[in-house]
Amino acid sequence: MSAFTVQDTVGEVVARHPVLSRLFETERIDYCCGGKKTLGEVCQAKGLDPQAFLATLEQVTSAHRSESDTDPSSMSLTELADHIQATHHAYLRDALPRLDMLTERVASVHGSDDPRLRDVRETLLTLADELTSHMMKEEQVLFPMIRQLEVSDRLPSFHCGSIANPIRQMEAEHQDAGGALNAMRTLTDDYTPPTYACNTYRAMLDALAHLERDMHLHVHKEDSILYPRALQRETELAEGAHAR
Ligand SMILES: [Fe+2]
Ligand SMILES: [Fe+2]
């Protein structure tokens, strides 16, 4: 029997099997912001046969069962927040200044051949500003609250009320970042280099594709694993307080 059902959500199955993120990217199935959709809904929207799709998921996961993917669903809340900060936030702090340099060079050299390259640059600059402030809010406000929830045995009182408030804000910002990434994918014809592209142009497209992949995994770990578990922990502590 398949380990997957059409009622499973895209976010849940990627949480259980991170290796599926690659398949979903190839199929252009959004597993971060669109992670709440069920596999059945996705098949219907894409015109895929659900049974064949579930069988493909089964094949991919069994082929990779021995692969030692980092399994975020087995981490504690603190471990997962630390992991996201040390990998995905660290990656962005390195990649965004490089993309700033690459998009500036490509837009100034090739912007007159293809004005969309100037839009890529503008979109990247806005996204970089937003992500920088987004990561700061997670690292200085939300992640410390999450770590505190994990070690507390009674409900902490937070300045902002429920942890649901900052989480809602972060999820909205993820949607905006997803929109900017989609826009850059469209503006670059799915990161396809034109025949005249120089090495810098190709390096920019590679770096943008990498940015999209890393952001998908990053947002998935937050929206589908870390944040739902933090909300659940807050609810458990609140129920414990009522029971006392
Ligand atoms: Fe983050
Ligand atoms: Fe985030």
Short mmCIF file of C-alpha atoms and ligand atoms in Angstrom, two decimals:
data_model
loop_
_atom_site.label_atom_id
_atom_site.label_comp_id
_atom_site.label_asym_id
_atom_site.label_seq_id
_atom_site.Cartn_x
_atom_site.Cartn_y
_atom_site.Cartn_z
CA MET A 1 0.00 0.00 0.00
CA SER A 2 1.24 3.50 -0.82
CA ALA A 3 2.54 5.62 2.05
CA PHE A 4 0.76 8.57 0.41
CA THR A 5 -2.91 9.47 0.02
CA VAL A 6 -4.66 12.17 -2.00
CA GLN A 7 -5.69 13.78 1.31
CA ASP A 8 -2.05 14.40 2.35
CA THR A 9 -0.98 18.01 1.91
CA VAL A 10 2.05 18.91 -0.18
CA GLY A 11 3.69 20.50 2.89
CA GLU A 12 3.21 17.34 5.00
CA VAL A 13 4.73 15.00 2.46
CA VAL A 14 7.81 17.22 1.95
CA ALA A 15 8.14 17.45 5.75
CA ARG A 16 8.17 13.62 5.92
CA HIS A 17 10.33 13.19 2.80
CA PRO A 18 12.54 16.23 2.02
CA VAL A 19 13.82 14.45 -1.09
CA LEU A 20 10.44 15.09 -2.75
CA SER A 21 11.19 18.83 -2.89
CA ARG A 22 13.27 18.22 -6.02
CA LEU A 23 10.43 16.39 -7.78
CA PHE A 24 7.96 19.14 -6.85
CA GLU A 25 10.34 21.79 -8.19
CA THR A 26 10.65 19.95 -11.50
CA GLU A 27 6.87 19.64 -11.70
CA ARG A 28 6.46 23.33 -10.70
CA ILE A 29 4.40 22.33 -7.65
CA ASP A 30 4.62 24.97 -4.92
CA TYR A 31 5.36 23.16 -1.63
CA CYS A 32 6.07 26.19 0.57
CA CYS A 33 3.43 28.95 0.28
CA GLY A 34 1.11 26.46 -1.48
CA GLY A 35 1.97 23.68 1.00
CA LYS A 36 -1.55 23.48 2.46
CA LYS A 37 -3.00 22.10 -0.83
CA THR A 38 -3.71 18.35 -0.87
CA LEU A 39 -2.05 16.00 -3.36
CA GLY A 40 -5.53 15.41 -4.81
CA GLU A 41 -6.04 19.15 -5.42
CA VAL A 42 -2.60 19.46 -7.00
CA CYS A 43 -3.27 16.52 -9.36
CA GLN A 44 -6.60 18.05 -10.36
CA ALA A 45 -5.03 21.48 -11.02
CA LYS A 46 -2.17 19.95 -13.06
CA GLY A 47 -4.29 17.35 -14.88
CA LEU A 48 -2.25 14.46 -13.39
CA ASP A 49 -3.55 10.96 -12.70
CA PRO A 50 -3.59 10.76 -8.86
CA GLN A 51 -2.75 7.03 -8.62
CA ALA A 52 0.20 7.37 -11.01
CA PHE A 53 1.39 10.46 -9.13
CA LEU A 54 1.23 8.69 -5.73
CA ALA A 55 3.17 5.78 -7.26
CA THR A 56 5.87 8.21 -8.48
CA LEU A 57 6.16 9.68 -4.97
CA GLU A 58 6.54 6.17 -3.59
CA GLN A 59 9.28 5.32 -6.11
CA VAL A 60 11.24 8.50 -5.41
CA THR A 61 11.09 8.05 -1.64
CA SER A 62 11.98 4.36 -1.65
CA ALA A 63 14.91 5.04 -3.97
CA HIS A 64 16.19 7.61 -1.50
CA ARG A 65 15.29 5.83 1.73
CA SER A 66 18.93 5.32 2.57
CA GLU A 67 19.88 8.89 1.66
CA SER A 68 20.95 10.85 4.73
CA ASP A 69 18.89 13.98 4.13
CA THR A 70 18.70 16.29 7.10
CA ASP A 71 15.36 15.42 8.62
CA PRO A 72 13.91 18.64 10.02
CA SER A 73 10.81 16.88 11.36
CA SER A 74 12.94 14.92 13.84
CA MET A 75 14.56 18.06 15.33
CA SER A 76 13.42 19.89 18.46
CA LEU A 77 12.05 23.43 17.96
CA THR A 78 15.33 24.93 19.17
CA GLU A 79 17.42 22.66 16.95
CA LEU A 80 15.31 23.53 13.93
CA ALA A 81 15.46 27.29 14.56
CA ASP A 82 19.24 27.00 15.01
CA HIS A 83 19.52 24.90 11.83
CA ILE A 84 17.52 27.40 9.74
CA GLN A 85 19.63 30.27 11.02
CA ALA A 86 22.95 28.47 10.46
CA THR A 87 22.12 27.19 6.97
CA HIS A 88 19.42 29.16 5.13
CA HIS A 89 19.95 32.57 6.77
CA ALA A 90 23.73 32.19 6.46
CA TYR A 91 23.31 31.23 2.80
CA LEU A 92 21.20 34.37 2.12
CA ARG A 93 23.72 36.65 3.84
CA ASP A 94 26.33 35.30 1.45
CA ALA A 95 24.21 35.03 -1.73
CA LEU A 96 22.36 38.36 -1.66
CA PRO A 97 25.44 40.66 -1.89
CA ARG A 98 26.79 38.45 -4.71
CA LEU A 99 23.47 38.67 -6.56
CA ASP A 100 23.49 42.44 -6.03
CA MET A 101 26.87 42.58 -7.81
CA LEU A 102 25.86 40.14 -10.59
CA THR A 103 22.49 41.75 -11.40
CA GLU A 104 24.11 45.19 -11.43
CA ARG A 105 26.76 44.08 -13.94
CA VAL A 106 24.35 42.18 -16.19
CA ALA A 107 21.74 45.00 -16.18
CA SER A 108 24.34 47.63 -17.04
CA VAL A 109 25.95 45.59 -19.86
CA HIS A 110 22.84 43.90 -21.37
CA GLY A 111 19.97 46.10 -20.12
CA SER A 112 19.72 47.88 -23.47
CA ASP A 113 19.37 44.52 -25.33
CA ASP A 114 16.78 43.24 -22.87
CA PRO A 115 15.18 45.83 -20.55
CA ARG A 116 13.71 43.00 -18.43
CA LEU A 117 17.21 42.63 -16.91
CA ARG A 118 16.71 46.02 -15.23
CA ASP A 119 13.46 44.70 -13.74
CA VAL A 120 15.35 41.62 -12.49
CA ARG A 121 17.79 43.94 -10.74
CA GLU A 122 15.03 46.10 -9.20
CA THR A 123 13.13 43.01 -8.04
CA LEU A 124 16.30 41.51 -6.53
CA LEU A 125 17.14 44.73 -4.66
CA THR A 126 13.65 44.99 -3.15
CA LEU A 127 13.68 41.29 -2.25
CA ALA A 128 17.14 41.56 -0.64
CA ASP A 129 15.98 44.49 1.54
CA GLU A 130 12.82 42.66 2.57
CA LEU A 131 14.64 39.40 3.34
CA THR A 132 17.29 41.17 5.39
CA SER A 133 14.66 42.73 7.63
CA HIS A 134 12.61 39.50 7.61
CA MET A 135 15.57 37.43 8.89
CA MET A 136 16.29 40.03 11.56
CA LYS A 137 12.69 39.78 12.84
CA GLU A 138 12.92 35.98 12.91
CA GLU A 139 16.30 35.93 14.64
CA GLN A 140 15.60 38.69 17.15
CA VAL A 141 11.90 38.23 17.88
CA LEU A 142 10.20 35.06 16.64
CA PHE A 143 12.92 32.40 17.02
CA PRO A 144 13.72 33.47 20.62
CA MET A 145 9.96 33.20 21.40
CA ILE A 146 9.92 29.70 19.88
CA ARG A 147 12.95 28.61 21.92
CA GLN A 148 11.29 30.02 25.04
CA LEU A 149 8.06 28.07 24.35
CA GLU A 150 10.06 24.88 24.11
CA VAL A 151 11.75 25.24 27.51
CA SER A 152 8.79 26.73 29.42
CA ASP A 153 6.45 24.56 31.43
CA ARG A 154 3.82 27.30 31.56
CA LEU A 155 2.57 29.75 28.94
CA PRO A 156 5.01 32.68 28.64
CA SER A 157 3.47 36.14 28.22
CA PHE A 158 4.75 37.71 25.04
CA HIS A 159 4.62 41.43 24.16
CA CYS A 160 2.80 40.70 20.93
CA GLY A 161 0.18 38.38 22.51
CA SER A 162 -0.07 34.98 20.86
CA ILE A 163 2.85 33.69 18.81
CA ALA A 164 0.27 33.37 16.01
CA ASN A 165 0.63 37.14 15.40
CA PRO A 166 4.30 37.28 14.37
CA ILE A 167 3.89 33.93 12.56
CA ARG A 168 1.07 35.38 10.45
CA GLN A 169 3.29 38.34 9.58
CA MET A 170 6.23 36.08 8.61
CA GLU A 171 3.97 33.90 6.45
CA ALA A 172 2.69 37.00 4.62
CA GLU A 173 6.29 38.08 3.99
CA HIS A 174 7.09 34.59 2.64
CA GLN A 175 4.24 35.04 0.15
CA ASP A 176 5.74 38.36 -0.98
CA ALA A 177 9.18 36.77 -1.39
CA GLY A 178 7.60 33.92 -3.38
CA GLY A 179 6.01 36.51 -5.67
CA ALA A 180 9.38 38.21 -6.28
CA LEU A 181 11.05 34.86 -7.05
CA ASN A 182 8.27 33.96 -9.49
CA ALA A 183 8.63 37.36 -11.16
CA MET A 184 12.41 36.86 -11.62
CA ARG A 185 11.84 33.36 -13.02
CA THR A 186 9.39 34.78 -15.58
CA LEU A 187 11.63 37.76 -16.43
CA THR A 188 14.54 35.38 -17.18
CA ASP A 189 12.45 32.84 -19.17
CA ASP A 190 12.87 30.20 -16.42
CA TYR A 191 16.58 31.09 -15.96
CA THR A 192 17.35 30.28 -19.60
CA PRO A 193 20.46 32.07 -20.95
CA PRO A 194 20.05 33.73 -24.37
CA THR A 195 22.63 32.70 -26.99
CA TYR A 196 24.64 35.90 -26.42
CA ALA A 197 24.89 35.41 -22.62
CA CYS A 198 28.38 35.90 -21.20
CA ASN A 199 29.70 34.01 -18.18
CA THR A 200 28.55 36.68 -15.74
CA TYR A 201 25.03 36.47 -17.19
CA ARG A 202 25.09 32.66 -16.80
CA ALA A 203 26.45 32.95 -13.25
CA MET A 204 23.59 35.35 -12.41
CA LEU A 205 20.98 32.89 -13.73
CA ASP A 206 22.59 30.01 -11.81
CA ALA A 207 22.65 32.07 -8.64
CA LEU A 208 18.98 33.08 -9.08
CA ALA A 209 17.94 29.44 -9.61
CA HIS A 210 19.88 28.47 -6.49
CA LEU A 211 18.24 31.30 -4.54
CA GLU A 212 14.81 30.01 -5.54
CA ARG A 213 15.64 26.41 -4.54
CA ASP A 214 17.07 27.42 -1.19
CA MET A 215 14.17 29.78 -0.42
CA HIS A 216 11.65 27.03 -1.19
CA LEU A 217 13.30 24.66 1.30
CA HIS A 218 13.79 27.44 3.84
CA VAL A 219 10.16 28.63 3.73
CA HIS A 220 8.94 25.04 3.75
CA LYS A 221 10.86 24.32 6.99
CA GLU A 222 9.35 27.42 8.60
CA ASP A 223 5.75 27.37 7.28
CA SER A 224 5.16 23.60 7.31
CA ILE A 225 7.27 22.43 10.26
CA LEU A 226 8.64 25.05 12.66
CA TYR A 227 5.65 27.42 12.85
CA PRO A 228 2.85 24.80 13.08
CA ARG A 229 4.80 23.01 15.83
CA ALA A 230 5.38 26.28 17.73
CA LEU A 231 1.63 27.05 17.52
CA GLN A 232 0.87 23.55 18.78
CA ARG A 233 3.29 23.96 21.69
CA GLU A 234 1.64 27.28 22.63
CA THR A 235 -1.80 25.62 22.56
CA GLU A 236 -0.56 22.75 24.78
CA LEU A 237 0.86 25.19 27.32
CA ALA A 238 -2.39 27.22 27.29
CA GLU A 239 -4.43 24.04 27.87
CA GLY A 240 -2.08 23.06 30.70
CA ALA A 241 -2.69 26.48 32.31
CA HIS A 242 -6.48 25.91 32.13
CA ALA A 243 -6.14 22.46 33.65
CA ARG A 244 -4.19 23.81 36.63
FE FE B 1 13.90 32.29 7.85
FE FE B 2 11.00 33.25 7.11
#
